[in-house]
Amino acid sequence: MSGEANSTLMIIAVGEFSVGILGNVFIGLINFMDWIKKKKKIASIDLILTSLAVSRICLLCVILLDYFILVLYPDIYATGKEMRIIDFFWTLTNHVNVWFATCLSIFYFFKIANFCHPFFLWMKWRIDRAIPGILLVCSALSVIISLPVTENLNDDFRLCVKTKVKRNLTLRCRENKTQYASIKVLLNLLTLFPFSVSLVSFLLLILSLWGHIKQMQLNATGYRDPSTDAHVGAVKAVVSFLLLFIVYSLSFLVATSSYFIPETELAVVIGELVALIYPSSHSFILILGNNKLRQASRRVLGKVAHVLKRRNF
């Protein structure tokens, strides 16, 4: 890549990172200030959104760090230790992020959907008390899932794979490459489970919304009411996560291709730029879909506009 193209892509990466940090810090800061101000137990939805925001801040930092190292200091990846450490934190933040987003989908489902099944009603009543424990379990599970990446930290098989000089790979290099590739594929496939749970929650929310609208038609009460608006808002939040995560997962696979296929730096750079979109943009969708965060953002934007107007910008 030319120096000009490198600089342009780096500016895009920093821009995406800055936007993502701004949105996620805003979510965490507003919820934290509200918790301090009210001096009472933090609401479950605020706890989930804050946890999700923190996990996405970490994910953004890991992706940007990996991007800078790949572009500016590619020799750091000459040994397996540095590569595996970064891969561990990317895998960890990736899984934590997906699990927390799934918790949000589950929370929306139990709080908003309307079903008469006894188990659903029991969970609907207990979901607020269960959320802190669920988040802790998801965090611990993500750590356990990520640990295999740190095995054999000092393996230098990537040097064998990425070398520009044609030479015969040793048996050890081939074995390490196959083993590490299998671990990476397996860890990526494990995200399909929480993704599937979110997908099921989305489908059940759609079913609940459809039943609610039919009930309103029978009662001749119209189409819009607070329950309908809550259903629609939850569906938007979940479907945006599903679509963005699909794009993110594909870009993640592209970004990991450099570990196994030489001469793929440009594809990896593009993959990481696309991967930054998911943790950066979904936070703003959540802000627009949450009444408290939406009102807070309007106040902040109003103050910023007032300050800029006074300074004649």
PDB file of C-alpha atoms in Angstrom:
ATOM      1  CA  MET A   1       0.000   0.000   0.000  1.00  0.00           C
ATOM      2  CA  SER A   2       1.148   3.539  -0.737  1.00  0.00           C
ATOM      3  CA  GLY A   3       1.850   5.965   2.065  1.00  0.00           C
ATOM      4  CA  GLU A   4      -1.110   8.134   1.044  1.00  0.00           C
ATOM      5  CA  ALA A   5      -3.530   5.195   1.109  1.00  0.00           C
ATOM      6  CA  ASN A   6      -2.100   4.123   4.461  1.00  0.00           C
ATOM      7  CA  SER A   7      -2.685   7.581   5.924  1.00  0.00           C
ATOM      8  CA  THR A   8      -6.225   7.774   4.549  1.00  0.00           C
ATOM      9  CA  LEU A   9      -7.197   4.385   5.968  1.00  0.00           C
ATOM     10  CA  MET A  10      -5.613   5.275   9.294  1.00  0.00           C
ATOM     11  CA  ILE A  11      -7.631   8.490   9.482  1.00  0.00           C
ATOM     12  CA  ILE A  12     -10.804   6.483   8.776  1.00  0.00           C
ATOM     13  CA  ALA A  13      -9.899   4.000  11.508  1.00  0.00           C
ATOM     14  CA  VAL A  14      -9.257   6.755  14.059  1.00  0.00           C
ATOM     15  CA  GLY A  15     -12.503   8.456  13.031  1.00  0.00           C
ATOM     16  CA  GLU A  16     -14.544   5.276  13.516  1.00  0.00           C
ATOM     17  CA  PHE A  17     -12.800   4.647  16.819  1.00  0.00           C
ATOM     18  CA  SER A  18     -13.474   8.182  18.074  1.00  0.00           C
ATOM     19  CA  VAL A  19     -17.158   8.029  17.131  1.00  0.00           C
ATOM     20  CA  GLY A  20     -17.536   4.648  18.840  1.00  0.00           C
ATOM     21  CA  ILE A  21     -15.765   5.821  21.999  1.00  0.00           C
ATOM     22  CA  LEU A  22     -17.942   8.932  22.103  1.00  0.00           C
ATOM     23  CA  GLY A  23     -21.200   6.969  21.863  1.00  0.00           C
ATOM     24  CA  ASN A  24     -20.257   4.257  24.352  1.00  0.00           C
ATOM     25  CA  VAL A  25     -18.714   6.660  26.884  1.00  0.00           C
ATOM     26  CA  PHE A  26     -21.894   8.717  26.655  1.00  0.00           C
ATOM     27  CA  ILE A  27     -24.037   5.671  27.510  1.00  0.00           C
ATOM     28  CA  GLY A  28     -21.843   4.701  30.446  1.00  0.00           C
ATOM     29  CA  LEU A  29     -21.508   8.260  31.760  1.00  0.00           C
ATOM     30  CA  ILE A  30     -25.237   9.075  31.625  1.00  0.00           C
ATOM     31  CA  ASN A  31     -26.200   5.838  33.361  1.00  0.00           C
ATOM     32  CA  PHE A  32     -23.484   6.272  36.006  1.00  0.00           C
ATOM     33  CA  MET A  33     -24.493   9.884  36.718  1.00  0.00           C
ATOM     34  CA  ASP A  34     -28.152   8.858  36.930  1.00  0.00           C
ATOM     35  CA  TRP A  35     -27.252   6.080  39.362  1.00  0.00           C
ATOM     36  CA  ILE A  36     -25.223   8.470  41.568  1.00  0.00           C
ATOM     37  CA  LYS A  37     -27.950  11.127  41.428  1.00  0.00           C
ATOM     38  CA  LYS A  38     -30.818   8.821  42.405  1.00  0.00           C
ATOM     39  CA  LYS A  39     -28.712   6.919  44.976  1.00  0.00           C
ATOM     40  CA  LYS A  40     -30.591   3.681  44.483  1.00  0.00           C
ATOM     41  CA  LYS A  41     -30.037   0.301  42.870  1.00  0.00           C
ATOM     42  CA  ILE A  42     -29.178   0.666  39.208  1.00  0.00           C
ATOM     43  CA  ALA A  43     -31.948  -0.444  36.837  1.00  0.00           C
ATOM     44  CA  SER A  44     -31.380  -3.692  34.965  1.00  0.00           C
ATOM     45  CA  ILE A  45     -31.559  -2.064  31.534  1.00  0.00           C
ATOM     46  CA  ASP A  46     -29.011   0.568  32.605  1.00  0.00           C
ATOM     47  CA  LEU A  47     -26.702  -2.131  33.974  1.00  0.00           C
ATOM     48  CA  ILE A  48     -26.861  -4.073  30.705  1.00  0.00           C
ATOM     49  CA  LEU A  49     -26.324  -0.987  28.539  1.00  0.00           C
ATOM     50  CA  THR A  50     -23.414   0.200  30.698  1.00  0.00           C
ATOM     51  CA  SER A  51     -21.770  -3.228  30.669  1.00  0.00           C
ATOM     52  CA  LEU A  52     -22.256  -3.429  26.907  1.00  0.00           C
ATOM     53  CA  ALA A  53     -20.784   0.055  26.450  1.00  0.00           C
ATOM     54  CA  VAL A  54     -17.690  -0.815  28.532  1.00  0.00           C
ATOM     55  CA  SER A  55     -17.170  -4.053  26.589  1.00  0.00           C
ATOM     56  CA  ARG A  56     -17.414  -2.158  23.307  1.00  0.00           C
ATOM     57  CA  ILE A  57     -14.921   0.464  24.446  1.00  0.00           C
ATOM     58  CA  CYS A  58     -12.481  -2.385  25.152  1.00  0.00           C
ATOM     59  CA  LEU A  59     -13.298  -4.037  21.812  1.00  0.00           C
ATOM     60  CA  LEU A  60     -12.699  -0.782  19.940  1.00  0.00           C
ATOM     61  CA  CYS A  61      -9.338  -0.319  21.692  1.00  0.00           C
ATOM     62  CA  VAL A  62      -8.223  -3.865  20.845  1.00  0.00           C
ATOM     63  CA  ILE A  63      -9.227  -3.568  17.167  1.00  0.00           C
ATOM     64  CA  LEU A  64      -7.506  -0.195  16.789  1.00  0.00           C
ATOM     65  CA  LEU A  65      -4.375  -1.490  18.541  1.00  0.00           C
ATOM     66  CA  ASP A  66      -4.276  -4.499  16.247  1.00  0.00           C
ATOM     67  CA  TYR A  67      -4.755  -2.207  13.249  1.00  0.00           C
ATOM     68  CA  PHE A  68      -1.899   0.116  14.259  1.00  0.00           C
ATOM     69  CA  ILE A  69       0.449  -2.781  14.932  1.00  0.00           C
ATOM     70  CA  LEU A  70      -0.393  -4.387  11.606  1.00  0.00           C
ATOM     71  CA  VAL A  71       0.197  -1.156   9.672  1.00  0.00           C
ATOM     72  CA  LEU A  72       2.993   0.542  11.633  1.00  0.00           C
ATOM     73  CA  TYR A  73       4.859  -2.282  13.376  1.00  0.00           C
ATOM     74  CA  PRO A  74       4.296  -5.499  11.412  1.00  0.00           C
ATOM     75  CA  ASP A  75       7.537  -6.987  12.769  1.00  0.00           C
ATOM     76  CA  ILE A  76       5.915  -7.297  16.198  1.00  0.00           C
ATOM     77  CA  TYR A  77       3.853 -10.122  14.744  1.00  0.00           C
ATOM     78  CA  ALA A  78       7.016 -12.019  13.845  1.00  0.00           C
ATOM     79  CA  THR A  79       6.645 -14.055  17.028  1.00  0.00           C
ATOM     80  CA  GLY A  80       3.581 -15.861  18.257  1.00  0.00           C
ATOM     81  CA  LYS A  81       3.577 -14.377  21.788  1.00  0.00           C
ATOM     82  CA  GLU A  82       2.478 -10.841  20.888  1.00  0.00           C
ATOM     83  CA  MET A  83       0.003 -12.135  18.336  1.00  0.00           C
ATOM     84  CA  ARG A  84      -1.634 -14.530  20.764  1.00  0.00           C
ATOM     85  CA  ILE A  85      -1.889 -11.926  23.545  1.00  0.00           C
ATOM     86  CA  ILE A  86      -3.748  -9.533  21.252  1.00  0.00           C
ATOM     87  CA  ASP A  87      -5.847 -12.399  19.916  1.00  0.00           C
ATOM     88  CA  PHE A  88      -6.782 -13.344  23.489  1.00  0.00           C
ATOM     89  CA  PHE A  89      -8.069  -9.862  24.298  1.00  0.00           C
ATOM     90  CA  TRP A  90      -9.859  -9.568  20.943  1.00  0.00           C
ATOM     91  CA  THR A  91     -11.514 -12.962  21.478  1.00  0.00           C
ATOM     92  CA  LEU A  92     -12.399 -12.046  25.073  1.00  0.00           C
ATOM     93  CA  THR A  93     -13.928  -8.663  24.260  1.00  0.00           C
ATOM     94  CA  ASN A  94     -15.643 -10.164  21.223  1.00  0.00           C
ATOM     95  CA  HIS A  95     -17.390 -12.851  23.274  1.00  0.00           C
ATOM     96  CA  VAL A  96     -18.221 -10.527  26.166  1.00  0.00           C
ATOM     97  CA  ASN A  97     -19.735  -8.094  23.708  1.00  0.00           C
ATOM     98  CA  VAL A  98     -21.878 -10.720  21.990  1.00  0.00           C
ATOM     99  CA  TRP A  99     -23.057 -12.223  25.268  1.00  0.00           C
ATOM    100  CA  PHE A 100     -23.974  -8.813  26.733  1.00  0.00           C
ATOM    101  CA  ALA A 101     -25.877  -7.906  23.549  1.00  0.00           C
ATOM    102  CA  THR A 102     -27.686 -11.240  23.853  1.00  0.00           C
ATOM    103  CA  CYS A 103     -28.555 -10.392  27.465  1.00  0.00           C
ATOM    104  CA  LEU A 104     -30.088  -7.164  26.169  1.00  0.00           C
ATOM    105  CA  SER A 105     -32.156  -9.108  23.627  1.00  0.00           C
ATOM    106  CA  ILE A 106     -33.329 -11.528  26.330  1.00  0.00           C
ATOM    107  CA  PHE A 107     -34.207  -8.652  28.655  1.00  0.00           C
ATOM    108  CA  TYR A 108     -36.266  -6.946  25.948  1.00  0.00           C
ATOM    109  CA  PHE A 109     -38.049 -10.217  25.251  1.00  0.00           C
ATOM    110  CA  PHE A 110     -39.067 -10.958  28.828  1.00  0.00           C
ATOM    111  CA  LYS A 111     -39.947  -7.349  29.661  1.00  0.00           C
ATOM    112  CA  ILE A 112     -41.920  -6.465  26.540  1.00  0.00           C
ATOM    113  CA  ALA A 113     -43.313  -9.651  24.992  1.00  0.00           C
ATOM    114  CA  ASN A 114     -46.694 -10.978  26.059  1.00  0.00           C
ATOM    115  CA  PHE A 115     -47.126 -14.746  26.418  1.00  0.00           C
ATOM    116  CA  CYS A 116     -49.152 -16.818  28.861  1.00  0.00           C
ATOM    117  CA  HIS A 117     -46.742 -19.725  29.314  1.00  0.00           C
ATOM    118  CA  PRO A 118     -45.957 -20.345  33.033  1.00  0.00           C
ATOM    119  CA  PHE A 119     -42.180 -20.432  32.487  1.00  0.00           C
ATOM    120  CA  PHE A 120     -42.300 -17.146  30.578  1.00  0.00           C
ATOM    121  CA  LEU A 121     -44.333 -15.480  33.336  1.00  0.00           C
ATOM    122  CA  TRP A 122     -41.954 -16.843  35.993  1.00  0.00           C
ATOM    123  CA  MET A 123     -38.908 -15.481  34.132  1.00  0.00           C
ATOM    124  CA  LYS A 124     -40.646 -12.179  33.453  1.00  0.00           C
ATOM    125  CA  TRP A 125     -41.073 -11.772  37.207  1.00  0.00           C
ATOM    126  CA  ARG A 126     -37.464 -12.766  38.062  1.00  0.00           C
ATOM    127  CA  ILE A 127     -35.509 -11.289  35.150  1.00  0.00           C
ATOM    128  CA  ASP A 128     -34.507  -8.075  36.976  1.00  0.00           C
ATOM    129  CA  ARG A 129     -32.948 -10.001  39.850  1.00  0.00           C
ATOM    130  CA  ALA A 130     -31.281 -12.459  37.485  1.00  0.00           C
ATOM    131  CA  ILE A 131     -29.545  -9.900  35.238  1.00  0.00           C
ATOM    132  CA  PRO A 132     -26.451  -9.196  37.451  1.00  0.00           C
ATOM    133  CA  GLY A 133     -25.799 -12.921  37.836  1.00  0.00           C
ATOM    134  CA  ILE A 134     -26.299 -13.536  34.115  1.00  0.00           C
ATOM    135  CA  LEU A 135     -23.793 -10.799  33.244  1.00  0.00           C
ATOM    136  CA  LEU A 136     -21.213 -12.278  35.636  1.00  0.00           C
ATOM    137  CA  VAL A 137     -21.710 -15.770  34.194  1.00  0.00           C
ATOM    138  CA  CYS A 138     -21.333 -14.398  30.652  1.00  0.00           C
ATOM    139  CA  SER A 139     -18.086 -12.642  31.626  1.00  0.00           C
ATOM    140  CA  ALA A 140     -16.648 -15.782  33.228  1.00  0.00           C
ATOM    141  CA  LEU A 141     -17.716 -17.912  30.270  1.00  0.00           C
ATOM    142  CA  SER A 142     -16.039 -15.490  27.859  1.00  0.00           C
ATOM    143  CA  VAL A 143     -12.753 -15.715  29.795  1.00  0.00           C
ATOM    144  CA  ILE A 144     -12.880 -19.516  29.763  1.00  0.00           C
ATOM    145  CA  ILE A 145     -13.631 -19.592  26.024  1.00  0.00           C
ATOM    146  CA  SER A 146     -10.727 -17.232  25.293  1.00  0.00           C
ATOM    147  CA  LEU A 147      -8.062 -19.085  27.291  1.00  0.00           C
ATOM    148  CA  PRO A 148      -7.176 -21.638  24.538  1.00  0.00           C
ATOM    149  CA  VAL A 149      -5.781 -18.756  22.473  1.00  0.00           C
ATOM    150  CA  THR A 150      -2.975 -18.276  25.012  1.00  0.00           C
ATOM    151  CA  GLU A 151      -1.659 -21.839  24.723  1.00  0.00           C
ATOM    152  CA  ASN A 152       1.969 -22.108  23.572  1.00  0.00           C
ATOM    153  CA  LEU A 153       2.541 -18.354  23.781  1.00  0.00           C
ATOM    154  CA  ASN A 154       6.102 -18.606  22.471  1.00  0.00           C
ATOM    155  CA  ASP A 155       5.248 -20.503  19.276  1.00  0.00           C
ATOM    156  CA  ASP A 156       6.663 -18.631  16.302  1.00  0.00           C
ATOM    157  CA  PHE A 157       4.654 -20.383  13.562  1.00  0.00           C
ATOM    158  CA  ARG A 158       3.395 -17.076  12.224  1.00  0.00           C
ATOM    159  CA  LEU A 159       6.946 -16.253  11.202  1.00  0.00           C
ATOM    160  CA  CYS A 160       6.870 -19.405   9.109  1.00  0.00           C
ATOM    161  CA  VAL A 161       3.549 -18.490   7.572  1.00  0.00           C
ATOM    162  CA  LYS A 162       4.198 -14.811   6.840  1.00  0.00           C
ATOM    163  CA  THR A 163       7.768 -15.052   5.626  1.00  0.00           C
ATOM    164  CA  LYS A 164       8.317 -13.523   2.225  1.00  0.00           C
ATOM    165  CA  VAL A 165      11.118 -15.969   1.404  1.00  0.00           C
ATOM    166  CA  LYS A 166      10.084 -19.239  -0.202  1.00  0.00           C
ATOM    167  CA  ARG A 167      11.206 -22.154   1.933  1.00  0.00           C
ATOM    168  CA  ASN A 168       9.914 -25.480   3.103  1.00  0.00           C
ATOM    169  CA  LEU A 169       7.810 -25.245   6.232  1.00  0.00           C
ATOM    170  CA  THR A 170       8.860 -27.527   9.008  1.00  0.00           C
ATOM    171  CA  LEU A 171       6.481 -30.146  10.317  1.00  0.00           C
ATOM    172  CA  ARG A 172       6.183 -28.209  13.559  1.00  0.00           C
ATOM    173  CA  CYS A 173       5.124 -25.053  11.716  1.00  0.00           C
ATOM    174  CA  ARG A 174       2.481 -26.941   9.777  1.00  0.00           C
ATOM    175  CA  GLU A 175       1.151 -28.619  12.914  1.00  0.00           C
ATOM    176  CA  ASN A 176       1.035 -25.342  14.840  1.00  0.00           C
ATOM    177  CA  LYS A 177      -0.679 -23.592  11.961  1.00  0.00           C
ATOM    178  CA  THR A 178      -3.362 -26.272  11.731  1.00  0.00           C
ATOM    179  CA  GLN A 179      -3.880 -26.344  15.483  1.00  0.00           C
ATOM    180  CA  TYR A 180      -4.149 -22.585  15.823  1.00  0.00           C
ATOM    181  CA  ALA A 181      -6.459 -22.323  12.805  1.00  0.00           C
ATOM    182  CA  SER A 182      -8.747 -24.956  14.318  1.00  0.00           C
ATOM    183  CA  ILE A 183      -8.867 -23.061  17.635  1.00  0.00           C
ATOM    184  CA  LYS A 184      -9.694 -19.777  15.919  1.00  0.00           C
ATOM    185  CA  VAL A 185     -12.473 -21.338  13.824  1.00  0.00           C
ATOM    186  CA  LEU A 186     -13.940 -23.081  16.870  1.00  0.00           C
ATOM    187  CA  LEU A 187     -13.915 -19.908  18.957  1.00  0.00           C
ATOM    188  CA  ASN A 188     -15.626 -17.990  16.161  1.00  0.00           C
ATOM    189  CA  LEU A 189     -18.272 -20.687  15.815  1.00  0.00           C
ATOM    190  CA  LEU A 190     -19.022 -20.485  19.547  1.00  0.00           C
ATOM    191  CA  THR A 191     -20.455 -16.994  19.023  1.00  0.00           C
ATOM    192  CA  LEU A 192     -23.218 -18.636  16.987  1.00  0.00           C
ATOM    193  CA  PHE A 193     -24.903 -19.786  20.195  1.00  0.00           C
ATOM    194  CA  PRO A 194     -25.547 -16.325  21.726  1.00  0.00           C
ATOM    195  CA  PHE A 195     -26.302 -15.032  18.229  1.00  0.00           C
ATOM    196  CA  SER A 196     -28.930 -17.779  17.838  1.00  0.00           C
ATOM    197  CA  VAL A 197     -30.446 -16.853  21.210  1.00  0.00           C
ATOM    198  CA  SER A 198     -30.749 -13.236  20.044  1.00  0.00           C
ATOM    199  CA  LEU A 199     -32.313 -14.431  16.799  1.00  0.00           C
ATOM    200  CA  VAL A 200     -34.882 -16.513  18.692  1.00  0.00           C
ATOM    201  CA  SER A 201     -35.647 -13.524  20.934  1.00  0.00           C
ATOM    202  CA  PHE A 202     -36.187 -11.403  17.829  1.00  0.00           C
ATOM    203  CA  LEU A 203     -38.563 -13.934  16.263  1.00  0.00           C
ATOM    204  CA  LEU A 204     -40.538 -14.280  19.498  1.00  0.00           C
ATOM    205  CA  LEU A 205     -40.768 -10.481  19.806  1.00  0.00           C
ATOM    206  CA  ILE A 206     -42.150 -10.359  16.259  1.00  0.00           C
ATOM    207  CA  LEU A 207     -44.663 -13.068  17.171  1.00  0.00           C
ATOM    208  CA  SER A 208     -45.669 -11.181  20.316  1.00  0.00           C
ATOM    209  CA  LEU A 209     -46.042  -7.927  18.352  1.00  0.00           C
ATOM    210  CA  TRP A 210     -48.184  -9.659  15.731  1.00  0.00           C
ATOM    211  CA  GLY A 211     -50.442 -11.139  18.425  1.00  0.00           C
ATOM    212  CA  HIS A 212     -50.686  -7.772  20.181  1.00  0.00           C
ATOM    213  CA  ILE A 213     -51.708  -5.980  16.975  1.00  0.00           C
ATOM    214  CA  LYS A 214     -54.331  -8.634  16.216  1.00  0.00           C
ATOM    215  CA  GLN A 215     -55.735  -8.220  19.726  1.00  0.00           C
ATOM    216  CA  MET A 216     -55.938  -4.456  19.281  1.00  0.00           C
ATOM    217  CA  GLN A 217     -57.717  -4.900  15.953  1.00  0.00           C
ATOM    218  CA  LEU A 218     -60.288  -7.156  17.581  1.00  0.00           C
ATOM    219  CA  ASN A 219     -60.832  -4.587  20.323  1.00  0.00           C
ATOM    220  CA  ALA A 220     -60.932  -1.756  17.762  1.00  0.00           C
ATOM    221  CA  THR A 221     -58.419   0.284  19.764  1.00  0.00           C
ATOM    222  CA  GLY A 222     -56.122   1.197  16.889  1.00  0.00           C
ATOM    223  CA  TYR A 223     -52.552   0.205  16.095  1.00  0.00           C
ATOM    224  CA  ARG A 224     -50.408   2.434  18.315  1.00  0.00           C
ATOM    225  CA  ASP A 225     -50.142   2.258  22.072  1.00  0.00           C
ATOM    226  CA  PRO A 226     -47.222   2.180  24.555  1.00  0.00           C
ATOM    227  CA  SER A 227     -46.931  -1.607  24.292  1.00  0.00           C
ATOM    228  CA  THR A 228     -46.756  -1.469  20.486  1.00  0.00           C
ATOM    229  CA  ASP A 229     -44.117   1.263  20.618  1.00  0.00           C
ATOM    230  CA  ALA A 230     -42.095  -0.790  23.121  1.00  0.00           C
ATOM    231  CA  HIS A 231     -42.319  -3.856  20.856  1.00  0.00           C
ATOM    232  CA  VAL A 232     -41.207  -1.879  17.809  1.00  0.00           C
ATOM    233  CA  GLY A 233     -38.317  -0.256  19.691  1.00  0.00           C
ATOM    234  CA  ALA A 234     -37.085  -3.609  20.994  1.00  0.00           C
ATOM    235  CA  VAL A 235     -37.364  -5.209  17.549  1.00  0.00           C
ATOM    236  CA  LYS A 236     -35.316  -2.368  16.015  1.00  0.00           C
ATOM    237  CA  ALA A 237     -32.599  -2.717  18.665  1.00  0.00           C
ATOM    238  CA  VAL A 238     -32.331  -6.499  18.266  1.00  0.00           C
ATOM    239  CA  VAL A 239     -32.485  -6.590  14.461  1.00  0.00           C
ATOM    240  CA  SER A 240     -29.833  -3.843  14.207  1.00  0.00           C
ATOM    241  CA  PHE A 241     -27.568  -5.933  16.445  1.00  0.00           C
ATOM    242  CA  LEU A 242     -28.158  -9.066  14.341  1.00  0.00           C
ATOM    243  CA  LEU A 243     -27.413  -7.336  11.037  1.00  0.00           C
ATOM    244  CA  LEU A 244     -24.360  -5.446  12.295  1.00  0.00           C
ATOM    245  CA  PHE A 245     -22.983  -8.534  13.998  1.00  0.00           C
ATOM    246  CA  ILE A 246     -23.235 -10.546  10.767  1.00  0.00           C
ATOM    247  CA  VAL A 247     -21.171  -7.872   8.998  1.00  0.00           C
ATOM    248  CA  TYR A 248     -18.752  -7.745  11.929  1.00  0.00           C
ATOM    249  CA  SER A 249     -18.307 -11.532  11.974  1.00  0.00           C
ATOM    250  CA  LEU A 250     -17.481 -11.634   8.264  1.00  0.00           C
ATOM    251  CA  SER A 251     -14.965  -8.810   8.647  1.00  0.00           C
ATOM    252  CA  PHE A 252     -13.491 -10.561  11.706  1.00  0.00           C
ATOM    253  CA  LEU A 253     -12.869 -13.678   9.622  1.00  0.00           C
ATOM    254  CA  VAL A 254     -11.179 -11.544   6.971  1.00  0.00           C
ATOM    255  CA  ALA A 255      -9.041  -9.868   9.642  1.00  0.00           C
ATOM    256  CA  THR A 256      -7.846 -13.230  10.956  1.00  0.00           C
ATOM    257  CA  SER A 257      -6.910 -14.458   7.487  1.00  0.00           C
ATOM    258  CA  SER A 258      -3.444 -12.892   7.764  1.00  0.00           C
ATOM    259  CA  TYR A 259      -2.545 -15.498  10.348  1.00  0.00           C
ATOM    260  CA  PHE A 260      -2.763 -18.256   7.775  1.00  0.00           C
ATOM    261  CA  ILE A 261      -2.489 -16.699   4.307  1.00  0.00           C
ATOM    262  CA  PRO A 262       0.523 -14.563   3.327  1.00  0.00           C
ATOM    263  CA  GLU A 263       0.194 -11.272   1.445  1.00  0.00           C
ATOM    264  CA  THR A 264      -3.262 -10.362   2.798  1.00  0.00           C
ATOM    265  CA  GLU A 265      -2.413  -7.143   4.660  1.00  0.00           C
ATOM    266  CA  LEU A 266      -4.746  -4.944   2.577  1.00  0.00           C
ATOM    267  CA  ALA A 267      -7.674  -7.341   3.049  1.00  0.00           C
ATOM    268  CA  VAL A 268      -6.990  -7.437   6.787  1.00  0.00           C
ATOM    269  CA  VAL A 269      -6.874  -3.633   7.009  1.00  0.00           C
ATOM    270  CA  ILE A 270     -10.205  -3.328   5.187  1.00  0.00           C
ATOM    271  CA  GLY A 271     -11.645  -6.092   7.365  1.00  0.00           C
ATOM    272  CA  GLU A 272     -10.669  -4.287  10.557  1.00  0.00           C
ATOM    273  CA  LEU A 273     -12.102  -0.990   9.272  1.00  0.00           C
ATOM    274  CA  VAL A 274     -15.419  -2.749   8.632  1.00  0.00           C
ATOM    275  CA  ALA A 275     -15.209  -4.497  12.008  1.00  0.00           C
ATOM    276  CA  LEU A 276     -15.037  -1.092  13.729  1.00  0.00           C
ATOM    277  CA  ILE A 277     -18.480  -0.190  12.354  1.00  0.00           C
ATOM    278  CA  TYR A 278     -20.376  -2.598  14.615  1.00  0.00           C
ATOM    279  CA  PRO A 279     -19.200  -1.441  18.079  1.00  0.00           C
ATOM    280  CA  SER A 280     -19.208   2.180  16.881  1.00  0.00           C
ATOM    281  CA  SER A 281     -22.652   2.476  15.282  1.00  0.00           C
ATOM    282  CA  HIS A 282     -24.832   0.186  17.390  1.00  0.00           C
ATOM    283  CA  SER A 283     -24.302   2.353  20.471  1.00  0.00           C
ATOM    284  CA  PHE A 284     -26.062   5.261  18.726  1.00  0.00           C
ATOM    285  CA  ILE A 285     -28.967   2.992  17.767  1.00  0.00           C
ATOM    286  CA  LEU A 286     -29.307   2.071  21.438  1.00  0.00           C
ATOM    287  CA  ILE A 287     -29.177   5.755  22.435  1.00  0.00           C
ATOM    288  CA  LEU A 288     -31.987   6.623  20.023  1.00  0.00           C
ATOM    289  CA  GLY A 289     -34.029   3.665  21.249  1.00  0.00           C
ATOM    290  CA  ASN A 290     -33.718   4.521  24.958  1.00  0.00           C
ATOM    291  CA  ASN A 291     -35.883   7.390  26.208  1.00  0.00           C
ATOM    292  CA  LYS A 292     -33.483   8.540  28.950  1.00  0.00           C
ATOM    293  CA  LEU A 293     -30.409   8.422  26.716  1.00  0.00           C
ATOM    294  CA  ARG A 294     -32.254  10.080  23.838  1.00  0.00           C
ATOM    295  CA  GLN A 295     -33.372  12.986  26.001  1.00  0.00           C
ATOM    296  CA  ALA A 296     -29.871  13.340  27.490  1.00  0.00           C
ATOM    297  CA  SER A 297     -28.344  13.429  24.000  1.00  0.00           C
ATOM    298  CA  ARG A 298     -30.770  16.175  22.995  1.00  0.00           C
ATOM    299  CA  ARG A 299     -29.780  18.243  26.027  1.00  0.00           C
ATOM    300  CA  VAL A 300     -26.082  17.767  25.283  1.00  0.00           C
ATOM    301  CA  LEU A 301     -26.527  18.645  21.601  1.00  0.00           C
ATOM    302  CA  GLY A 302     -28.574  21.698  22.592  1.00  0.00           C
ATOM    303  CA  LYS A 303     -25.803  22.915  24.922  1.00  0.00           C
ATOM    304  CA  VAL A 304     -23.140  22.288  22.269  1.00  0.00           C
ATOM    305  CA  ALA A 305     -25.177  24.199  19.678  1.00  0.00           C
ATOM    306  CA  HIS A 306     -25.636  27.068  22.145  1.00  0.00           C
ATOM    307  CA  VAL A 307     -21.912  27.273  22.892  1.00  0.00           C
ATOM    308  CA  LEU A 308     -21.025  27.171  19.182  1.00  0.00           C
ATOM    309  CA  LYS A 309     -23.592  29.868  18.452  1.00  0.00           C
ATOM    310  CA  ARG A 310     -22.164  32.150  21.137  1.00  0.00           C
ATOM    311  CA  ARG A 311     -18.690  31.706  19.679  1.00  0.00           C
ATOM    312  CA  ASN A 312     -20.017  32.484  16.180  1.00  0.00           C
ATOM    313  CA  PHE A 313     -19.030  29.095  14.681  1.00  0.00           C
TER     314      PHE A 313
END
